[in-house]
């Protein structure tokens, strides 16, 4: 189960034990709502489901016991929580299986963890829970590949539970870093304790008793401890085994949160250890790991302690002494110890920095190696006559921007170099990337070779086919680069007979340019002489798909394009293996899209705008965050709103509906009808295609705009303003308070996608920009791709190493080569870009 789901399961389990009295969480289950929503979003849960669960949690206090049981059952079914059916009858006691010292595996731990996670303490860190990625072995001995059962205290059953976390070897455990830390290093006297504190104290057991509640026959273990300054009660529910483990006069180190019960201070389910034992759960900075069902924090912490102590010293250092000293890095063995069980927050910071540096360093080595390997290949050289090029450009209906001219110069140099082009053409929506790609294609096909242009969807492929045919095979131009039958479209809907004609034409070379979807990479497609490959919206394709297309030629030139502006720090890292051309200018005469934030009660203003634009023959988009109305009545949804708008607001206009639950062919049909003018208004969710060109659309209305990320909002806005007319983007948040949302204000203040990208990177992290990139990026669990200083520093040293020893054959680089090969995929797996 995901962290957010597992958390609810444990709380619901305790709530059932409390007979649905709304006491499993201090303040009631409704107090969970806001923090849980954030955790669920971090787990990637669907926003519709999150809102439905939040509504049920908020209504929980108003329900009777039967209604509460039913509400928890309904949440369990929505989240597919195993075992939830057993929690649906009031007054049913659920006995939780326990293991020695598993005192943390309760809802109280989760509630405490929630409070701890909100604490902005120095050194505290939050990482999204989930299975760890494969991490570098760093030339470590074979024992690191051994099963977790080799670790003292881990049997077959525990090994199977660890496997659910992705931990199957000792190496996996070493690189399974804590998701945060609790600071129990400062001891306090009992007399000085205050409600809400998280503390560690030393005390001896005055007495230990067990009570059984009359109401639901619950077993309560109460331990009274004292340090001679005062006393405090420790309480556990249904954990009778503690009667055998805690004895009178035993000295304990105790850590936990101070709560109140009947006006007195208490600690519910605290961590404890006998003080004559080595303390790893108390009296220190304590690691907190992501868990799975039936695995307690205490047990996993002990197992990790054994692993780190025994095996971290055996991980050899792969970084050279020069880099360690010059970059001021902690050695690898110490870093691995300190990141799990830090002696201080200063050491924790140094350990995290060293391991994050390793990730970026190895990532940079990988992209440099890939770039080096590719530039060593030979490719056909395509040189262009200057007179021909000027004549071609002169026939365009517009003047190239400075950015387009610079990108074209880069591509001309690549095509003439004798080495395969490997370039990313990065430009904001509407910056004119297709024209530059067409010029590259024309240079190649003019020499008799072939070109392939791959788009992620049929409708985008059709759009490119129309544009490229106009640019390269215009029947009114006797000097056109291509004849009409030399450029063809190959998509999933292409009729069988036409498909056979295209396949034959590609095989014998009579077809010079084919535009299509993933159909281009299927086995029957063979080229006689493929020399250039263009990939549009490259983040939508995986590594193997791009490699398959390129393998259909002999080291063809590759140009990949993206409409997503990417901040410099990310470009250095994500696309370090590619040469980069940036198009940051808009065509002359293109008017910026006017962007405005309106309050929810001002909708009639934008409805009036839409009517006026439709009367002028224009079209409009209306975007909603949800497909259908769920439990959350505040969130507007596309299906219901489209019906309401059609009947109440735009009864005389033609409205289409597009959302993610439609089949791919249904989506394309709706988009075609809108493109062809059969709809005046298209109501859609966020599935609206990036890159679809509807020049006639001039209004983009985004409802619930505060729910979308900045990159999404900017892409939505890019669907309008595609011609010289004035276009409008209207942002309506869910509530008036949300109108001051920083993302919305940023949208209103600038149309520059690169400025917005930098802002989005700082606010939301790099996930928006990674797309489907694979390989080394799955291994980044500590490195922050917004840390430009770290990226540039690691890249500097990686480049130094690579410039001096590109094959890493020097003796001092042997362990570094092992680490790189373990961290990075084999060369045979194709490009990462």
Short mmCIF file of C-alpha atoms in Angstrom, two decimals, residues 285-770:
data_model
loop_
_atom_site.label_atom_id
_atom_site.label_comp_id
_atom_site.label_asym_id
_atom_site.label_seq_id
_atom_site.Cartn_x
_atom_site.Cartn_y
_atom_site.Cartn_z
CA UNK A 285 18.39 11.78 16.08
CA UNK A 286 16.10 8.92 15.10
CA UNK A 287 15.52 7.84 11.47
CA UNK A 288 11.95 7.23 10.29
CA UNK A 289 11.53 4.86 7.32
CA UNK A 290 8.64 4.22 4.98
CA UNK A 291 6.88 1.00 6.02
CA UNK A 292 4.59 -1.66 4.65
CA UNK A 293 1.83 -3.60 6.43
CA UNK A 294 2.98 -5.79 9.36
CA UNK A 295 6.41 -4.13 9.48
CA UNK A 296 7.02 -1.92 12.50
CA UNK A 297 9.25 1.14 12.62
CA UNK A 298 11.14 -0.23 15.64
CA UNK A 299 11.91 -3.57 13.99
CA UNK A 300 13.02 -2.02 10.68
CA UNK A 301 15.18 0.51 12.50
CA UNK A 302 16.99 -2.30 14.35
CA UNK A 303 17.47 -4.24 11.10
CA UNK A 304 18.84 -1.17 9.34
CA UNK A 305 21.20 -0.54 12.25
CA UNK A 306 22.64 -4.04 11.87
CA UNK A 307 23.00 -3.65 8.10
CA UNK A 308 24.65 -0.23 8.25
CA UNK A 309 27.08 -1.17 11.00
CA UNK A 310 28.15 -4.40 9.32
CA UNK A 311 28.13 -3.53 5.64
CA UNK A 312 28.56 0.23 5.19
CA UNK A 313 32.32 -0.03 6.04
CA UNK A 314 32.62 -2.62 3.23
CA UNK A 315 31.41 -0.20 0.55
CA UNK A 316 34.65 0.94 -1.12
CA UNK A 317 35.27 4.55 -2.03
CA UNK A 318 34.87 5.15 -5.79
CA UNK A 319 35.57 8.88 -5.73
CA UNK A 320 39.22 9.87 -6.23
CA UNK A 321 41.14 11.44 -3.36
CA UNK A 322 41.51 14.66 -5.33
CA UNK A 323 37.73 15.10 -5.76
CA UNK A 324 37.03 14.15 -2.13
CA UNK A 325 39.46 16.79 -0.89
CA UNK A 326 38.80 19.51 -3.47
CA UNK A 327 35.00 19.21 -3.30
CA UNK A 328 35.08 18.76 0.51
CA UNK A 329 33.11 15.50 0.48
CA UNK A 330 32.54 13.04 3.33
CA UNK A 331 33.86 9.54 2.59
CA UNK A 332 31.22 7.07 1.38
CA UNK A 333 31.21 4.68 4.37
CA UNK A 334 30.81 7.52 6.87
CA UNK A 335 28.12 9.12 4.71
CA UNK A 336 26.09 5.91 4.62
CA UNK A 337 26.33 5.56 8.40
CA UNK A 338 25.45 9.18 9.08
CA UNK A 339 22.47 9.32 6.72
CA UNK A 340 20.84 6.43 8.58
CA UNK A 341 21.95 7.15 12.17
CA UNK A 342 23.38 10.70 12.29
CA UNK A 343 25.41 11.81 15.27
CA UNK A 344 24.41 15.40 14.57
CA UNK A 345 22.41 17.42 12.08
CA UNK A 346 25.68 18.82 10.77
CA UNK A 347 26.87 15.30 9.92
CA UNK A 348 23.49 14.47 8.41
CA UNK A 349 23.74 17.49 6.12
CA UNK A 350 27.24 16.46 4.99
CA UNK A 351 26.12 12.87 4.39
CA UNK A 352 23.14 13.93 2.32
CA UNK A 353 25.31 16.30 0.31
CA UNK A 354 27.87 13.57 -0.42
CA UNK A 355 25.25 11.05 -1.57
CA UNK A 356 23.36 13.66 -3.60
CA UNK A 357 26.65 14.69 -5.19
CA UNK A 358 27.26 11.04 -6.14
CA UNK A 359 23.89 10.85 -7.89
CA UNK A 360 24.45 13.97 -10.00
CA UNK A 361 28.11 13.07 -10.63
CA UNK A 362 27.25 9.59 -11.93
CA UNK A 363 24.33 10.98 -13.89
CA UNK A 364 26.63 13.51 -15.56
CA UNK A 365 29.26 10.86 -16.29
CA UNK A 366 26.55 8.79 -17.93
CA UNK A 367 25.28 11.55 -20.21
CA UNK A 368 28.83 12.57 -21.08
CA UNK A 369 29.68 8.97 -21.96
CA UNK A 370 26.55 8.70 -24.08
CA UNK A 371 27.31 11.95 -25.87
CA UNK A 372 30.91 10.86 -26.41
CA UNK A 373 29.87 7.48 -27.82
CA UNK A 374 27.45 9.10 -30.22
CA UNK A 375 29.87 11.79 -31.43
CA UNK A 376 32.43 9.06 -32.26
CA UNK A 377 30.00 7.60 -34.79
CA UNK A 378 30.14 8.57 -38.44
CA UNK A 379 27.13 9.91 -40.33
CA UNK A 380 26.51 11.16 -43.84
CA UNK A 381 27.40 14.79 -44.30
CA UNK A 382 24.76 17.11 -45.76
CA UNK A 383 26.05 20.50 -46.87
CA UNK A 384 23.75 23.13 -48.27
CA UNK A 385 24.34 25.76 -50.94
CA UNK A 386 23.80 29.23 -49.54
CA UNK A 387 21.82 30.46 -52.56
CA UNK A 388 19.38 27.57 -52.29
CA UNK A 389 18.90 28.14 -48.56
CA UNK A 390 18.25 31.87 -48.97
CA UNK A 391 15.79 31.15 -51.76
CA UNK A 392 13.93 28.61 -49.57
CA UNK A 393 13.72 31.01 -46.62
CA UNK A 394 12.69 33.85 -48.92
CA UNK A 395 9.56 31.95 -49.99
CA UNK A 396 8.24 31.82 -46.43
CA UNK A 397 5.26 34.04 -45.64
CA UNK A 398 7.07 35.42 -42.61
CA UNK A 399 10.52 36.48 -41.50
CA UNK A 400 12.50 34.11 -39.28
CA UNK A 401 13.10 35.31 -35.71
CA UNK A 402 16.63 35.66 -34.38
CA UNK A 403 16.11 32.51 -32.30
CA UNK A 404 14.99 30.57 -35.38
CA UNK A 405 18.06 31.72 -37.30
CA UNK A 406 20.37 30.63 -34.48
CA UNK A 407 18.68 27.20 -34.25
CA UNK A 408 18.93 26.78 -38.02
CA UNK A 409 22.66 27.60 -37.90
CA UNK A 410 23.14 24.89 -35.24
CA UNK A 411 21.31 22.32 -37.36
CA UNK A 412 23.23 23.23 -40.55
CA UNK A 413 26.51 22.76 -38.68
CA UNK A 414 25.37 19.38 -37.29
CA UNK A 415 24.24 18.07 -40.69
CA UNK A 416 27.55 19.02 -42.30
CA UNK A 417 29.78 17.67 -39.51
CA UNK A 418 30.04 14.03 -40.61
CA UNK A 419 28.80 12.95 -37.16
CA UNK A 420 25.15 12.22 -36.31
CA UNK A 421 23.19 15.21 -35.04
CA UNK A 422 21.84 14.69 -31.54
CA UNK A 423 20.04 17.95 -30.78
CA UNK A 424 17.16 19.15 -28.64
CA UNK A 425 15.14 22.01 -30.11
CA UNK A 426 13.48 23.67 -27.14
CA UNK A 427 10.94 26.37 -27.77
CA UNK A 428 7.84 27.80 -26.15
CA UNK A 429 4.44 27.14 -27.69
CA UNK A 430 4.10 29.00 -31.00
CA UNK A 431 7.83 29.83 -31.35
CA UNK A 432 8.11 28.20 -34.79
CA UNK A 433 9.95 24.91 -34.19
CA UNK A 434 8.17 23.09 -37.05
CA UNK A 435 9.58 25.47 -39.69
CA UNK A 436 13.15 24.83 -38.49
CA UNK A 437 12.53 21.07 -38.49
CA UNK A 438 11.15 21.36 -42.03
CA UNK A 439 14.34 23.12 -43.16
CA UNK A 440 16.43 20.29 -41.70
CA UNK A 441 14.26 17.72 -43.49
CA UNK A 442 14.46 19.60 -46.80
CA UNK A 443 18.29 19.66 -46.72
CA UNK A 444 18.39 15.87 -46.29
CA UNK A 445 15.66 14.85 -48.77
CA UNK A 446 17.07 17.27 -51.37
CA UNK A 447 20.07 14.92 -51.54
CA UNK A 448 17.80 11.92 -52.18
CA UNK A 449 17.75 10.50 -48.63
CA UNK A 450 14.70 9.84 -46.43
CA UNK A 451 13.26 11.49 -43.33
CA UNK A 452 10.85 10.37 -40.58
CA UNK A 453 8.79 12.67 -38.36
CA UNK A 454 7.21 11.05 -35.28
CA UNK A 455 4.40 12.66 -33.22
CA UNK A 456 2.70 11.23 -30.10
CA UNK A 457 -0.90 11.22 -31.42
CA UNK A 458 -2.68 10.83 -34.74
CA UNK A 459 -4.18 14.32 -34.64
CA UNK A 460 -0.74 15.88 -34.06
CA UNK A 461 0.71 13.74 -36.86
CA UNK A 462 -2.08 14.93 -39.20
CA UNK A 463 -1.38 18.52 -38.19
CA UNK A 464 2.33 18.16 -38.98
CA UNK A 465 1.52 16.38 -42.25
CA UNK A 466 -0.63 19.33 -43.39
CA UNK A 467 1.99 21.92 -42.38
CA UNK A 468 4.98 20.06 -43.85
CA UNK A 469 3.14 19.36 -47.07
CA UNK A 470 2.48 23.09 -47.43
CA UNK A 471 6.13 23.92 -46.71
CA UNK A 472 7.85 21.16 -48.70
CA UNK A 473 5.43 19.94 -51.38
CA UNK A 474 3.45 23.00 -52.39
CA UNK A 475 1.91 22.21 -55.79
CA UNK A 476 2.06 25.91 -56.71
CA UNK A 477 5.85 25.92 -56.37
CA UNK A 478 7.66 24.35 -59.33
CA UNK A 479 10.85 24.26 -57.26
CA UNK A 480 9.23 22.47 -54.27
CA UNK A 481 11.57 20.15 -52.39
CA UNK A 482 9.12 17.21 -52.60
CA UNK A 483 6.49 15.99 -54.98
CA UNK A 484 3.01 15.36 -53.60
CA UNK A 485 3.46 11.55 -53.61
CA UNK A 486 6.84 11.71 -51.85
CA UNK A 487 5.37 12.84 -48.50
CA UNK A 488 2.93 10.48 -46.73
CA UNK A 489 1.07 10.06 -43.43
CA UNK A 490 1.20 6.72 -41.54
CA UNK A 491 -1.01 6.40 -38.44
CA UNK A 492 -3.09 3.69 -36.78
CA UNK A 493 -6.16 4.58 -38.87
CA UNK A 494 -4.36 4.41 -42.21
CA UNK A 495 -6.35 1.96 -44.45
CA UNK A 496 -4.65 -1.38 -45.13
CA UNK A 497 -4.18 -0.84 -48.85
CA UNK A 498 -2.71 2.63 -48.36
CA UNK A 499 -0.48 1.29 -45.59
CA UNK A 500 0.95 -1.33 -47.95
CA UNK A 501 1.67 1.37 -50.54
CA UNK A 502 3.49 3.47 -47.94
CA UNK A 503 5.52 0.51 -46.66
CA UNK A 504 6.58 -0.36 -50.20
CA UNK A 505 7.45 3.29 -50.98
CA UNK A 506 9.61 3.57 -47.86
CA UNK A 507 11.37 0.30 -48.64
CA UNK A 508 12.19 1.23 -52.26
CA UNK A 509 12.95 4.89 -51.50
CA UNK A 510 10.23 6.56 -53.57
CA UNK A 511 8.70 8.07 -50.43
CA UNK A 512 11.12 10.65 -49.02
CA UNK A 513 9.27 11.87 -45.90
CA UNK A 514 6.84 9.96 -43.70
CA UNK A 515 4.97 11.56 -40.82
CA UNK A 516 3.34 9.31 -38.26
CA UNK A 517 2.83 8.04 -34.74
CA UNK A 518 4.43 5.04 -33.00
CA UNK A 519 3.29 3.09 -36.11
CA UNK A 520 6.62 4.21 -37.62
CA UNK A 521 8.64 2.04 -35.25
CA UNK A 522 6.73 -1.19 -35.92
CA UNK A 523 8.66 -4.05 -37.55
CA UNK A 524 7.05 -3.93 -41.04
CA UNK A 525 8.31 -0.35 -41.54
CA UNK A 526 11.64 -0.46 -43.39
CA UNK A 527 13.50 2.46 -44.95
CA UNK A 528 15.85 2.34 -47.91
CA UNK A 529 17.95 5.29 -46.72
CA UNK A 530 16.73 6.94 -43.50
CA UNK A 531 19.07 9.86 -42.70
CA UNK A 532 17.15 12.18 -40.37
CA UNK A 533 14.63 11.52 -37.58
CA UNK A 534 12.48 14.26 -36.03
CA UNK A 535 10.67 13.49 -32.76
CA UNK A 536 8.00 15.96 -31.62
CA UNK A 537 6.96 16.31 -27.96
CA UNK A 538 9.88 14.01 -27.16
CA UNK A 539 8.91 13.58 -23.48
CA UNK A 540 5.89 11.55 -24.61
CA UNK A 541 8.10 8.78 -26.01
CA UNK A 542 10.18 6.27 -24.08
CA UNK A 543 13.83 5.39 -24.61
CA UNK A 544 13.16 2.18 -26.52
CA UNK A 545 10.71 3.87 -28.91
CA UNK A 546 13.20 6.53 -29.98
CA UNK A 547 15.99 3.97 -30.28
CA UNK A 548 13.78 1.69 -32.42
CA UNK A 549 13.09 4.48 -34.90
CA UNK A 550 16.73 5.53 -35.10
CA UNK A 551 17.79 1.91 -35.60
CA UNK A 552 15.84 1.88 -38.87
CA UNK A 553 18.66 3.93 -40.38
CA UNK A 554 22.46 3.88 -40.28
CA UNK A 555 23.35 6.49 -37.66
CA UNK A 556 20.72 8.98 -38.86
CA UNK A 557 20.68 12.54 -37.61
CA UNK A 558 18.27 13.08 -34.68
CA UNK A 559 16.36 16.23 -33.80
CA UNK A 560 14.00 16.07 -30.82
CA UNK A 561 11.62 18.93 -30.02
CA UNK A 562 9.79 20.02 -26.91
CA UNK A 563 7.34 22.85 -26.23
CA UNK A 564 8.05 22.68 -22.49
CA UNK A 565 10.48 25.45 -21.45
CA UNK A 566 13.15 23.84 -19.28
CA UNK A 567 15.20 25.75 -16.68
CA UNK A 568 18.95 25.88 -17.21
CA UNK A 569 19.80 23.72 -14.19
CA UNK A 570 17.57 20.94 -15.49
CA UNK A 571 18.80 21.30 -19.07
CA UNK A 572 22.37 20.77 -17.82
CA UNK A 573 21.33 17.53 -16.15
CA UNK A 574 18.40 16.02 -18.01
CA UNK A 575 19.67 16.80 -21.49
CA UNK A 576 23.42 16.79 -20.87
CA UNK A 577 23.86 14.20 -23.63
CA UNK A 578 22.16 16.46 -26.20
CA UNK A 579 23.23 19.66 -27.89
CA UNK A 580 20.66 22.28 -27.03
CA UNK A 581 19.06 24.96 -29.19
CA UNK A 582 16.71 27.35 -27.40
CA UNK A 583 14.02 29.31 -29.23
CA UNK A 584 12.91 32.03 -26.84
CA UNK A 585 11.37 34.53 -29.28
CA UNK A 586 7.85 34.65 -30.67
CA UNK A 587 7.10 35.37 -34.36
CA UNK A 588 6.64 39.03 -35.30
CA UNK A 589 3.01 40.15 -35.16
CA UNK A 590 1.95 37.48 -32.65
CA UNK A 591 0.06 39.19 -29.84
CA UNK A 592 0.59 38.00 -26.25
CA UNK A 593 -2.41 36.21 -24.80
CA UNK A 594 -4.21 38.52 -22.36
CA UNK A 595 -4.42 36.66 -19.04
CA UNK A 596 -6.82 37.65 -16.26
CA UNK A 597 -7.87 36.20 -12.90
CA UNK A 598 -11.60 36.48 -12.21
CA UNK A 599 -13.49 35.71 -9.00
CA UNK A 600 -16.04 32.87 -9.15
CA UNK A 601 -18.92 35.36 -9.00
CA UNK A 602 -17.66 37.06 -12.17
CA UNK A 603 -18.27 34.14 -14.54
CA UNK A 604 -20.92 36.01 -16.52
CA UNK A 605 -18.18 38.39 -17.73
CA UNK A 606 -16.26 35.58 -19.43
CA UNK A 607 -19.48 33.99 -20.75
CA UNK A 608 -20.19 37.34 -22.45
CA UNK A 609 -16.66 37.33 -23.88
CA UNK A 610 -17.12 33.80 -25.27
CA UNK A 611 -20.44 34.71 -26.90
CA UNK A 612 -18.85 37.79 -28.51
CA UNK A 613 -15.91 35.78 -29.85
CA UNK A 614 -18.17 33.04 -31.26
CA UNK A 615 -20.25 35.69 -33.00
CA UNK A 616 -17.02 36.77 -34.74
CA UNK A 617 -16.57 33.17 -35.93
CA UNK A 618 -14.05 32.25 -33.22
CA UNK A 619 -13.97 29.26 -30.80
CA UNK A 620 -13.32 28.73 -27.09
CA UNK A 621 -11.94 26.12 -24.67
CA UNK A 622 -13.36 25.61 -21.15
CA UNK A 623 -11.15 23.45 -18.90
CA UNK A 624 -12.29 21.72 -15.68
CA UNK A 625 -10.16 19.86 -13.11
CA UNK A 626 -12.51 16.85 -12.75
CA UNK A 627 -14.31 14.55 -15.18
CA UNK A 628 -17.51 14.03 -13.16
CA UNK A 629 -18.93 15.46 -9.95
CA UNK A 630 -17.90 13.41 -6.94
CA UNK A 631 -18.47 13.82 -3.23
CA UNK A 632 -16.66 17.15 -3.26
CA UNK A 633 -19.46 19.51 -4.29
CA UNK A 634 -17.11 22.52 -4.47
CA UNK A 635 -15.13 21.15 -7.40
CA UNK A 636 -16.69 21.71 -10.81
CA UNK A 637 -16.54 18.81 -13.27
CA UNK A 638 -16.58 18.66 -17.05
CA UNK A 639 -19.53 16.30 -17.62
CA UNK A 640 -22.06 18.09 -15.39
CA UNK A 641 -20.85 21.57 -16.31
CA UNK A 642 -21.02 20.91 -20.02
CA UNK A 643 -24.68 19.83 -19.59
CA UNK A 644 -25.43 22.91 -17.46
CA UNK A 645 -23.71 25.33 -19.81
CA UNK A 646 -25.46 23.84 -22.84
CA UNK A 647 -28.93 24.12 -21.26
CA UNK A 648 -28.56 27.37 -19.30
CA UNK A 649 -25.77 29.53 -20.74
CA UNK A 650 -24.92 28.60 -24.35
CA UNK A 651 -28.14 26.95 -25.53
CA UNK A 652 -27.69 28.23 -29.08
CA UNK A 653 -24.04 27.20 -29.41
CA UNK A 654 -22.46 23.87 -30.33
CA UNK A 655 -20.49 22.30 -27.47
CA UNK A 656 -18.12 19.32 -27.49
CA UNK A 657 -16.85 17.27 -24.51
CA UNK A 658 -13.36 15.78 -24.06
CA UNK A 659 -12.05 13.86 -21.05
CA UNK A 660 -9.73 11.04 -20.07
CA UNK A 661 -12.41 8.36 -19.82
CA UNK A 662 -13.07 8.48 -23.56
CA UNK A 663 -11.34 5.93 -25.77
CA UNK A 664 -8.36 7.28 -27.78
CA UNK A 665 -10.37 7.14 -31.02
CA UNK A 666 -13.24 9.04 -29.35
CA UNK A 667 -10.83 11.74 -28.12
CA UNK A 668 -9.37 12.17 -31.59
CA UNK A 669 -12.84 12.37 -33.13
CA UNK A 670 -13.85 15.17 -30.73
CA UNK A 671 -10.62 17.09 -31.40
CA UNK A 672 -11.05 16.74 -35.17
CA UNK A 673 -14.60 18.10 -34.98
CA UNK A 674 -13.42 21.05 -32.92
CA UNK A 675 -10.50 21.67 -35.28
CA UNK A 676 -12.86 21.51 -38.28
CA UNK A 677 -15.26 24.04 -36.70
CA UNK A 678 -18.11 21.65 -35.85
CA UNK A 679 -18.04 22.85 -32.20
CA UNK A 680 -18.03 26.45 -31.01
CA UNK A 681 -16.89 25.51 -27.51
CA UNK A 682 -14.86 22.52 -26.31
CA UNK A 683 -15.35 21.54 -22.66
CA UNK A 684 -12.38 19.45 -21.53
CA UNK A 685 -10.32 18.18 -18.63
CA UNK A 686 -6.52 18.39 -18.60
CA UNK A 687 -6.25 15.75 -21.36
CA UNK A 688 -6.39 18.48 -24.02
CA UNK A 689 -3.46 17.67 -26.30
CA UNK A 690 -0.22 19.64 -26.10
CA UNK A 691 0.67 20.96 -29.54
CA UNK A 692 -2.77 20.71 -31.15
CA UNK A 693 -3.09 23.79 -33.31
CA UNK A 694 -6.54 25.44 -33.39
CA UNK A 695 -5.73 28.93 -34.78
CA UNK A 696 -9.42 29.85 -34.67
CA UNK A 697 -9.64 29.43 -30.86
CA UNK A 698 -9.25 32.73 -29.01
CA UNK A 699 -10.59 32.09 -25.48
CA UNK A 700 -9.19 29.69 -22.88
CA UNK A 701 -11.31 29.57 -19.71
CA UNK A 702 -9.77 27.49 -16.89
CA UNK A 703 -12.13 26.65 -14.01
CA UNK A 704 -10.61 25.56 -10.69
CA UNK A 705 -7.36 27.09 -11.94
CA UNK A 706 -5.77 26.90 -8.48
CA UNK A 707 -5.76 23.10 -8.81
CA UNK A 708 -3.39 23.06 -11.77
CA UNK A 709 0.38 23.36 -11.86
CA UNK A 710 2.05 26.30 -13.57
CA UNK A 711 3.40 24.19 -16.42
CA UNK A 712 -0.11 22.86 -17.09
CA UNK A 713 -1.66 26.32 -17.00
CA UNK A 714 0.94 27.63 -19.43
CA UNK A 715 0.34 24.73 -21.81
CA UNK A 716 -3.44 25.35 -21.67
CA UNK A 717 -2.82 29.01 -22.51
CA UNK A 718 -0.69 27.92 -25.45
CA UNK A 719 -3.76 26.41 -27.12
CA UNK A 720 -4.95 29.94 -27.98
CA UNK A 721 -3.15 32.92 -29.48
CA UNK A 722 -2.01 30.87 -32.48
CA UNK A 723 -2.60 33.60 -35.06
CA UNK A 724 -2.35 37.39 -35.27
CA UNK A 725 -5.71 38.01 -33.54
CA UNK A 726 -6.09 38.89 -29.85
CA UNK A 727 -6.69 35.91 -27.57
CA UNK A 728 -7.64 35.62 -23.90
CA UNK A 729 -6.88 33.24 -21.02
CA UNK A 730 -9.25 33.54 -18.05
CA UNK A 731 -8.35 31.88 -14.74
CA UNK A 732 -11.18 31.25 -12.26
CA UNK A 733 -10.15 29.68 -8.91
CA UNK A 734 -12.54 27.63 -6.79
CA UNK A 735 -12.92 30.28 -4.11
CA UNK A 736 -12.33 34.02 -3.84
CA UNK A 737 -9.51 33.34 -1.36
CA UNK A 738 -7.71 31.26 -3.99
CA UNK A 739 -7.57 34.25 -6.34
CA UNK A 740 -4.35 35.33 -4.61
CA UNK A 741 -2.73 32.01 -5.56
CA UNK A 742 0.93 32.69 -6.44
CA UNK A 743 0.84 30.50 -9.54
CA UNK A 744 -2.18 32.35 -10.90
CA UNK A 745 -0.56 35.73 -10.25
CA UNK A 746 2.59 34.55 -12.05
CA UNK A 747 0.45 33.56 -15.05
CA UNK A 748 -1.18 36.97 -15.08
CA UNK A 749 2.17 38.77 -14.90
CA UNK A 750 4.09 37.07 -17.75
CA UNK A 751 3.69 35.09 -20.97
CA UNK A 752 7.35 34.03 -20.92
CA UNK A 753 7.42 30.26 -20.55
CA UNK A 754 11.05 30.23 -19.39
CA UNK A 755 10.32 32.66 -16.52
CA UNK A 756 7.36 30.48 -15.51
CA UNK A 757 9.46 27.32 -15.77
CA UNK A 758 12.03 28.67 -13.30
CA UNK A 759 9.21 29.60 -10.93
CA UNK A 760 7.56 26.17 -11.30
CA UNK A 761 10.86 24.41 -10.65
CA UNK A 762 11.30 26.28 -7.37
CA UNK A 763 7.68 25.75 -6.28
CA UNK A 764 6.94 22.20 -7.41
CA UNK A 765 10.25 20.49 -8.12
CA UNK A 766 11.48 18.84 -11.33
CA UNK A 767 8.69 16.29 -11.87
CA UNK A 768 6.84 18.52 -14.34
CA UNK A 769 9.85 18.50 -16.67
CA UNK A 770 11.01 14.88 -16.57
#
